[in-house]
Amino acid sequence: MSFDTLGLAPALLRALAEQGYTAPTSIQSAAIPVALSGRDLLAGAQTGTGKTAAFALPLLQRLFVGNTSSAPANNKRKPRALILTPTRELAAQVHDSLRGYAKHVRMASTTIFGGMSMGPQIDALRRGVDVLVATPGRLIDHMERRTVDLSGIEILVLDEADRMLDMGFLPSIKRILGTLPKQRQTLLFSATFADEIKKIAAQFMRDPAEVQVAARNSVVATITHRVHPVESARKRELLLHLLSQDSRRQTLVFSRTKHGANKLADFLEKYGLKTAAIHGNKSQGARTKALKEFKNGKVTVLVATDIAARGIDIDQLPIVVNYDLPMVAEDYVHRIGRTGRAGAEGLAVSLVAHEEVRLLRDIRRLLKQDIAIENVAGFEPSRPLNLESPGPAPGRPSRPGKPRNPNHSRRPHANAAKKPHAAGNKPRPWRNNRDQRKA
Ligand code: AMP
């Protein structure tokens, strides 16, 4: 299958060739013809499948290729397309991709998200844009100030709709949808189709076509999954040990909590690893800088929480480490969706303590495949992980004073490793990196 057969215009084909894309991904083959026909679309696709191009290309073609009549280059121009994403990072990334695909098309676009001052966004809106890529909260701020006019929207994209709902954006989404023109095309992309998503589809979409590229929650086949059993108090030592084996490889490390992410980043940095943390408590400037430095290789280890990392697109990221297993098995799929993209080999490494056995079992059930369990010499836990026993209840992010079940032992994994050297096997500081940092 090639892009030519999907009915895309030469201006878009040229941009795709320049991006180095030779063939469409499955979601692109399935979604593009439907979306080009003007039909509403419910698409089941997770991060890493090429879903951005699957909605961006038809959007560009339908609104901006060979039809400039309704996009006058004056300041009365209203946005014709709205792309809603759950996070600022994803909005920025979708916008970058969109601009790449639109390289040979006349189209003005901007991003609207929180953490940045309103002024430049208001200026951009006043100058006139064709496509808005926005997060729901900040878009509503603009709606309330009447600095955005959504009455000209012809195409709406809900990207990572399941995550928007997880993040509590349902009321905002309903409010935004309520103000949009009824005559429009709606494209909804989601990794999962929970009942709430179906309800939104039923309420706000017209007879949508459905495309699903992979079985629900299946993961990219090129990813190798590996579990290293470890006592939770020794996790950070083990992580340091693993990272120091190949210090040049970019690694994305997931921590369950913001506090845990900070502490881990500080610890790794202390041992000379160029590390940054991104999570919801960081300013937008700090998040953008960390991401940029990770992408350009200045930072080799990025420690992130699930929400901050949602949808981050880093080309050919070889390794994702789950420092803590996610509380929800589906999040494992989202996390590792950042590796093994577009045919590249990926490795998903999870550091698993006894307390997390139940979570690991959920993940294994969801993936419908076994995950290799490999001890790392010197870090073997006192007893092997037992995947068959019921196991202790997993530790929820700790809420002091509110134990869920006093019979279950719980430890806050992310913060547990207070004494990295206590259990022997002292991690070796990376002298070279350390020296560089001082310089
Ligand atoms: P997405 O799922 O949209 O975040 O895309 C995942 C990654 O795949 C991004 O780095 C895209 O640039 C890349 N990509 C998307 N479509 C293709 C394609 N047809 N061929 C090669 N890479 C692609």
Coordinates of C-alpha atoms and ligand atoms in Angstrom, one line a residue:
M1 CA 0.0 0.0 0.0
S2 CA 1.3 3.5 -0.8
F3 CA 0.1 6.9 0.1
D4 CA -0.9 7.6 -3.6
T5 CA -3.7 5.1 -3.4
L6 CA -5.4 6.9 -0.5
G7 CA -6.6 9.8 -2.6
L8 CA -4.3 12.4 -1.1
A9 CA -3.3 15.6 -3.0
P10 CA 0.2 16.1 -4.5
A11 CA 1.0 18.9 -2.0
L12 CA 0.4 16.5 0.9
L13 CA 2.2 13.6 -0.8
R14 CA 5.2 15.8 -1.3
A15 CA 5.3 16.7 2.4
L16 CA 5.0 13.0 3.4
A17 CA 7.9 12.1 1.1
E18 CA 10.0 14.9 2.7
Q19 CA 9.2 13.5 6.1
G20 CA 10.6 10.2 4.8
Y21 CA 7.3 8.3 5.0
T22 CA 7.2 5.6 2.3
A23 CA 4.0 3.8 3.2
P24 CA 0.9 4.5 5.3
T25 CA 0.5 2.8 8.7
S26 CA -2.6 0.7 9.3
I27 CA -4.5 3.4 11.0
Q28 CA -3.7 5.8 8.1
S29 CA -4.8 3.3 5.5
A30 CA -8.0 2.7 7.3
A31 CA -8.9 6.2 8.5
I32 CA -7.7 8.5 5.7
P33 CA -10.2 7.4 3.0
V34 CA -13.1 7.5 5.4
A35 CA -12.2 11.0 6.8
L36 CA -11.6 12.3 3.2
S37 CA -15.2 11.3 2.4
G38 CA -16.4 13.7 5.0
R39 CA -17.9 11.1 7.3
D40 CA -17.6 11.2 11.1
L41 CA -15.1 8.7 12.3
L42 CA -14.4 6.8 15.5
A43 CA -10.9 5.5 15.4
G44 CA -9.3 3.1 17.8
A45 CA -5.6 3.8 17.7
Q46 CA -3.0 4.3 20.4
T47 CA 0.0 6.6 20.4
G48 CA 2.8 5.5 18.1
T49 CA 0.5 4.2 15.4
G50 CA 0.7 7.3 13.2
K51 CA -2.7 8.5 14.2
T52 CA -1.8 12.2 14.0
A53 CA -1.3 12.0 10.2
A54 CA -4.4 9.9 10.0
F55 CA -6.5 12.9 11.0
A56 CA -4.2 15.8 10.0
L57 CA -3.9 14.8 6.3
P58 CA -7.7 14.5 5.6
L59 CA -8.3 17.7 7.6
L60 CA -5.7 19.6 5.5
Q61 CA -7.0 18.2 2.2
R62 CA -10.6 18.9 2.9
L63 CA -10.2 22.4 4.1
F64 CA -7.1 23.8 2.5
V65 CA -6.1 21.9 -0.7
G66 CA -7.4 23.5 -3.8
N67 CA -10.1 25.5 -1.9
T68 CA -9.1 28.8 -0.5
S69 CA -12.4 30.5 -1.0
S70 CA -13.5 30.3 2.6
A71 CA -10.2 31.2 4.0
P72 CA -9.6 34.8 3.1
A73 CA -6.3 36.2 4.2
N74 CA -7.8 39.0 6.3
N75 CA -8.4 39.4 10.0
K76 CA -12.0 38.2 9.8
R77 CA -10.7 34.7 9.3
K78 CA -12.2 32.3 11.8
P79 CA -10.8 28.9 12.7
R80 CA -12.1 26.1 10.5
A81 CA -10.7 23.2 12.4
L82 CA -10.3 22.5 16.1
I83 CA -8.1 19.7 17.4
L84 CA -8.5 19.0 21.1
T85 CA -5.8 17.1 23.0
P86 CA -5.5 16.2 26.7
T87 CA -2.1 17.7 27.4
R88 CA 0.0 20.7 26.5
E89 CA 2.8 18.5 25.3
L90 CA 0.5 16.6 23.0
A91 CA -1.0 19.8 21.7
A92 CA 2.5 21.1 20.9
Q93 CA 3.5 17.9 19.3
V94 CA 0.3 17.6 17.2
H95 CA 0.8 21.2 16.1
D96 CA 4.4 20.4 15.0
S97 CA 3.3 17.4 13.0
L98 CA 0.5 19.3 11.5
R99 CA 2.8 22.0 10.3
G100 CA 5.1 19.4 8.8
Y101 CA 2.2 17.9 6.8
A102 CA 1.0 21.3 5.8
K103 CA 4.4 22.5 4.5
H104 CA 3.1 22.9 0.9
V105 CA -0.4 24.1 1.9
R106 CA -1.6 27.6 2.8
M107 CA -2.8 27.3 6.3
A108 CA -2.3 29.3 9.5
S109 CA -2.5 27.5 12.8
T110 CA -1.8 28.0 16.5
T111 CA -1.8 26.3 19.8
I112 CA -4.0 27.2 22.7
F113 CA -2.9 25.7 26.0
G114 CA -2.5 26.7 29.6
G115 CA 0.8 27.5 31.3
M116 CA 1.5 30.2 28.8
S117 CA 0.3 33.8 29.0
M118 CA -3.0 34.6 27.2
G119 CA -1.6 37.6 25.4
P120 CA 0.2 36.0 22.5
Q121 CA -2.7 33.5 22.1
I122 CA -5.2 36.3 21.9
D123 CA -3.0 38.2 19.4
A124 CA -2.7 35.1 17.2
L125 CA -6.5 34.6 17.3
R126 CA -7.1 38.2 16.5
R127 CA -4.7 38.0 13.5
G128 CA -6.8 35.0 12.3
V129 CA -6.0 31.3 12.2
D130 CA -7.4 28.4 10.3
V131 CA -6.6 25.5 12.6
L132 CA -6.5 25.6 16.4
V133 CA -4.8 22.9 18.4
A134 CA -6.0 23.3 22.0
T135 CA -6.4 21.8 25.4
P136 CA -9.9 22.0 26.8
G137 CA -9.3 24.1 29.9
R138 CA -7.5 27.0 28.1
L139 CA -9.9 26.9 25.2
I140 CA -12.8 27.5 27.6
D141 CA -10.9 30.4 29.2
H142 CA -10.8 32.0 25.7
M143 CA -14.5 31.2 25.1
E144 CA -15.4 32.9 28.3
R145 CA -13.4 36.0 27.4
R146 CA -14.8 35.9 23.9
T147 CA -11.4 35.9 22.4
V148 CA -12.1 32.9 20.3
D149 CA -14.9 32.4 17.8
L150 CA -15.7 28.8 17.1
S151 CA -18.7 29.5 14.9
G152 CA -16.7 28.6 11.8
I153 CA -15.5 25.2 12.8
E154 CA -16.0 22.6 10.1
I155 CA -13.9 19.8 11.4
L156 CA -13.4 18.8 15.0
V157 CA -10.8 16.3 16.1
L158 CA -10.8 14.7 19.6
D159 CA -7.4 13.3 20.0
E160 CA -6.8 10.7 22.8
A161 CA -10.4 11.1 23.9
D162 CA -10.1 8.4 26.5
R163 CA -7.3 10.3 28.2
M164 CA -9.2 13.5 28.1
L165 CA -12.0 11.8 30.0
D166 CA -9.5 10.2 32.4
M167 CA -8.3 13.7 33.2
G168 CA -11.8 14.9 34.0
F169 CA -12.4 17.0 30.8
L170 CA -15.8 15.5 30.1
P171 CA -17.7 18.7 31.2
S172 CA -15.4 20.9 29.3
I173 CA -15.6 18.8 26.2
K174 CA -19.4 18.8 26.4
R175 CA -19.4 22.5 26.8
I176 CA -17.1 23.0 23.8
L177 CA -19.1 20.6 21.6
G178 CA -22.3 22.4 22.6
T179 CA -21.0 25.6 21.1
L180 CA -19.7 24.2 17.8
P181 CA -21.7 24.3 14.6
K182 CA -23.9 21.2 14.2
Q183 CA -22.8 21.0 10.5
R184 CA -19.3 19.7 10.9
Q185 CA -17.2 16.6 10.7
T186 CA -16.1 15.0 13.9
L187 CA -13.1 12.7 14.1
L188 CA -12.6 10.9 17.5
F189 CA -9.4 9.1 18.2
S190 CA -9.0 6.9 21.3
A191 CA -6.9 4.0 22.5
T192 CA -9.9 2.5 24.2
F193 CA -13.7 2.7 23.8
A194 CA -15.1 3.0 27.3
D195 CA -18.8 3.5 27.7
E196 CA -18.3 7.3 28.2
I197 CA -16.6 7.5 24.8
K198 CA -19.5 5.7 23.2
K199 CA -21.9 8.1 24.9
I200 CA -20.1 11.1 23.5
A201 CA -20.1 9.5 20.1
A202 CA -23.8 8.8 20.3
Q203 CA -24.6 12.4 21.5
F204 CA -22.2 14.4 19.3
M205 CA -21.4 12.5 16.2
R206 CA -23.5 11.6 13.2
D207 CA -23.4 7.9 12.1
P208 CA -19.7 7.6 12.6
A209 CA -17.7 5.0 10.7
E210 CA -15.6 2.9 13.0
V211 CA -12.0 1.8 12.4
Q212 CA -9.9 -0.2 14.8
V213 CA -6.4 -1.0 13.8
A214 CA -5.3 -3.4 16.4
A215 CA -7.1 -5.5 18.9
R216 CA -8.1 -3.3 21.9
N217 CA -5.0 -2.4 23.9
S218 CA -2.7 -4.6 21.9
V219 CA 0.8 -3.3 21.7
V220 CA 3.3 -2.8 19.0
A221 CA 4.8 -6.2 18.1
T222 CA 8.4 -4.9 17.9
I223 CA 8.5 -4.2 21.6
T224 CA 10.3 -6.5 24.0
H225 CA 9.0 -6.6 27.5
R226 CA 11.3 -7.4 30.4
V227 CA 10.7 -7.4 34.1
H228 CA 13.5 -7.2 36.7
P229 CA 12.4 -8.3 40.1
V230 CA 13.8 -6.1 42.9
E231 CA 13.1 -5.0 46.5
S232 CA 11.4 -1.6 46.3
A233 CA 14.1 -0.1 48.5
R234 CA 16.7 -1.0 45.9
K235 CA 14.9 0.2 42.8
R236 CA 16.9 3.4 42.3
E237 CA 20.2 1.6 42.7
L238 CA 19.1 -0.9 40.1
L239 CA 18.0 1.8 37.7
L240 CA 21.3 3.5 38.1
H241 CA 23.1 0.2 37.4
L242 CA 21.0 -0.4 34.3
L243 CA 21.4 3.2 33.0
S244 CA 25.1 3.1 33.5
Q245 CA 25.5 0.1 31.2
D246 CA 24.8 2.3 28.3
S247 CA 24.8 6.0 29.1
R248 CA 24.3 7.2 25.5
R249 CA 20.8 5.7 25.1
Q250 CA 17.9 8.0 25.6
T251 CA 15.6 6.6 28.3
L252 CA 12.2 7.6 29.4
V253 CA 11.5 6.6 33.0
F254 CA 8.0 6.5 34.4
S255 CA 7.3 7.4 38.0
R256 CA 3.9 7.1 39.5
T257 CA 4.1 10.3 41.5
K258 CA 5.3 13.8 40.9
H259 CA 7.3 13.8 44.1
G260 CA 8.8 10.4 43.2
A261 CA 9.8 11.8 39.8
N262 CA 11.6 14.7 41.3
K263 CA 13.4 12.6 43.9
L264 CA 14.5 10.1 41.3
A265 CA 15.7 12.8 38.9
D266 CA 17.7 14.4 41.6
F267 CA 19.2 11.1 42.5
L268 CA 20.2 10.2 39.0
E269 CA 21.6 13.7 38.4
K270 CA 23.7 13.3 41.5
Y271 CA 25.3 10.3 39.9
G272 CA 26.2 12.3 36.8
L273 CA 23.3 11.3 34.5
K274 CA 21.9 14.2 32.6
T275 CA 18.3 13.9 33.8
A276 CA 15.2 16.0 33.7
A277 CA 11.7 15.5 35.2
I278 CA 8.4 16.4 33.7
H279 CA 5.1 16.4 35.6
G280 CA 2.1 18.6 36.3
N281 CA 3.8 20.7 38.9
K282 CA 6.5 21.9 36.6
S283 CA 5.9 25.2 34.8
Q284 CA 5.2 25.0 31.1
G285 CA 8.5 26.5 30.3
A286 CA 10.4 23.9 32.4
R287 CA 8.4 21.1 30.7
T288 CA 9.0 22.4 27.2
K289 CA 12.7 22.9 27.9
A290 CA 13.1 19.4 29.4
L291 CA 11.4 17.8 26.4
K292 CA 13.4 19.8 23.9
E293 CA 16.7 18.8 25.7
F294 CA 15.6 15.2 25.8
K295 CA 14.8 15.3 22.1
N296 CA 18.1 16.9 21.1
G297 CA 20.1 14.6 23.4
K298 CA 21.3 17.1 26.0
V299 CA 19.2 15.2 28.5
T300 CA 19.6 11.4 28.3
V301 CA 17.1 10.4 31.0
L302 CA 13.6 11.9 31.2
V303 CA 11.6 11.0 34.3
A304 CA 7.9 11.5 33.8
T305 CA 4.6 10.9 35.3
D306 CA 1.9 9.3 33.1
I307 CA -0.1 12.4 32.4
A308 CA 2.9 14.6 31.6
A309 CA 4.3 12.0 29.2
R310 CA 1.0 11.3 27.5
G311 CA 1.5 11.3 23.8
I312 CA 5.1 12.4 23.8
D313 CA 6.6 11.6 20.5
I314 CA 10.2 11.0 20.5
D315 CA 11.6 9.3 17.4
Q316 CA 13.0 5.9 17.8
L317 CA 13.1 6.0 21.6
P318 CA 14.8 2.7 22.4
I319 CA 14.0 2.2 26.0
V320 CA 11.1 2.9 28.3
V321 CA 11.6 2.0 32.0
N322 CA 8.7 1.6 34.4
Y323 CA 10.3 2.5 37.7
D324 CA 6.8 2.0 39.2
L325 CA 4.2 -0.1 37.5
P326 CA 1.2 2.0 36.6
M327 CA -1.9 1.5 38.8
V328 CA -4.0 0.9 35.7
A329 CA -2.9 -1.8 33.3
E330 CA -4.0 0.3 30.3
D331 CA -1.4 2.9 31.2
Y332 CA 1.3 0.4 30.6
V333 CA 0.2 0.3 27.0
H334 CA 0.2 4.1 26.8
R335 CA 3.6 4.3 28.4
I336 CA 5.4 1.9 26.2
G337 CA 3.6 3.2 23.1
R338 CA 6.6 5.6 23.0
T339 CA 9.0 3.0 22.1
G340 CA 9.1 0.6 19.1
R341 CA 7.4 3.1 16.8
A342 CA 7.0 2.8 13.1
G343 CA 8.8 -0.5 13.0
A344 CA 11.7 0.4 15.3
E345 CA 12.8 -2.1 17.9
G346 CA 11.8 -1.1 21.5
L347 CA 12.5 -2.3 24.9
A348 CA 10.1 -1.9 27.9
V349 CA 11.8 -2.6 31.2
S350 CA 9.8 -2.8 34.4
L351 CA 11.3 -2.8 37.9
V352 CA 8.9 -4.8 39.9
A353 CA 8.7 -5.3 43.7
H354 CA 6.6 -7.9 45.5
E355 CA 4.0 -5.2 46.3
E356 CA 3.4 -4.8 42.5
V357 CA 2.8 -8.4 41.6
R358 CA -0.9 -7.9 41.2
L359 CA -0.3 -5.0 38.8
L360 CA 2.1 -7.0 36.8
R361 CA -0.5 -9.8 36.5
D362 CA -3.1 -7.3 35.3
I363 CA -0.6 -6.1 32.7
R364 CA 0.2 -9.6 31.5
R365 CA -3.5 -10.3 31.2
L366 CA -4.1 -7.2 29.2
L367 CA -1.2 -7.8 26.9
K368 CA -2.2 -11.5 26.5
Q369 CA 1.4 -12.5 26.5
D370 CA 4.1 -13.6 28.9
I371 CA 6.7 -11.1 30.0
A372 CA 10.3 -12.3 30.5
I373 CA 11.3 -12.1 34.2
E374 CA 15.0 -11.7 34.6
N375 CA 16.9 -11.2 37.7
V376 CA 19.8 -8.7 37.6
A377 CA 22.9 -10.2 39.3
G378 CA 23.3 -8.5 42.7
F379 CA 19.8 -7.2 42.8
E380 CA 17.8 -10.4 43.2
P381 CA 15.0 -9.9 45.8
S382 CA 14.9 -12.1 48.9
R383 CA 12.2 -14.3 47.3
P384 CA 11.2 -14.7 43.7
L385 CA 8.1 -12.8 42.3
N386 CA 5.1 -15.1 42.6
L387 CA 2.8 -14.3 39.8
E388 CA 0.4 -17.2 40.6
S389 CA -0.4 -16.3 44.3
P390 CA -3.1 -13.7 45.0
G391 CA -0.3 -11.3 46.2
P392 CA -0.7 -8.2 48.3
A393 CA -2.9 -5.3 47.2
P394 CA -0.9 -2.9 45.2
G395 CA 0.0 0.4 47.0
R396 CA -2.2 3.2 45.8
P397 CA -0.4 6.6 45.7
S398 CA -0.2 7.0 49.5
R399 CA -2.7 9.1 51.3
P400 CA -1.4 9.4 54.9
G401 CA -4.0 8.4 57.5
K402 CA -6.3 6.6 55.0
P403 CA -5.1 3.0 54.8
R404 CA -7.2 1.1 52.4
N405 CA -6.7 -2.2 54.0
P406 CA -4.7 -2.5 57.2
N407 CA -4.0 -6.2 56.5
H408 CA -2.0 -5.4 53.4
S409 CA 1.5 -4.2 53.6
R410 CA 2.2 -1.3 51.4
R411 CA 5.3 0.8 50.7
P412 CA 5.5 3.9 48.7
H413 CA 7.7 2.6 46.0
A414 CA 8.8 5.9 44.5
N415 CA 10.1 7.2 47.7
A416 CA 11.3 4.1 49.3
A417 CA 14.9 4.0 48.2
K418 CA 16.2 6.4 50.8
K419 CA 19.6 4.8 51.2
P420 CA 21.0 3.9 47.9
H421 CA 24.2 2.4 49.3
A422 CA 22.7 0.6 52.3
A423 CA 22.3 -2.8 50.7
G424 CA 25.8 -3.1 49.2
N425 CA 26.5 -3.1 45.5
K426 CA 27.4 0.5 45.6
P427 CA 26.5 2.3 42.4
R428 CA 29.5 3.7 40.6
P429 CA 29.2 7.5 39.9
W430 CA 29.9 8.4 36.3
R431 CA 33.0 10.3 36.6
N432 CA 33.1 11.7 33.2
N433 CA 29.5 13.0 33.2
R434 CA 30.0 14.4 36.6
D435 CA 33.1 16.4 35.6
Q436 CA 31.2 17.8 32.6
R437 CA 28.4 18.9 34.9
K438 CA 30.8 20.8 37.0
A439 CA 32.3 22.6 34.1
Ligands
AMP1 P1 1.7 9.3 16.2 O1 1.0 8.0 16.5 O2 0.9 10.1 15.3 O3 2.2 10.0 17.4 O4 3.0 8.9 15.3 C1 4.1 8.1 15.7 C2 5.3 8.3 15.0 O5 5.3 7.7 13.7 C3 5.7 9.8 14.7 O6 7.1 10.0 14.9 C4 5.4 10.0 13.2 O7 6.2 11.0 12.7 C5 5.7 8.6 12.7 N1 4.9 8.3 11.5 C6 3.6 8.5 11.3 N2 3.2 8.0 10.1 C7 4.3 7.4 9.5 C8 4.5 6.7 8.3 N3 3.5 6.5 7.5 N4 5.7 6.2 8.1 C9 6.7 6.4 9.0 N5 6.6 7.0 10.2 C10 5.4 7.5 10.4

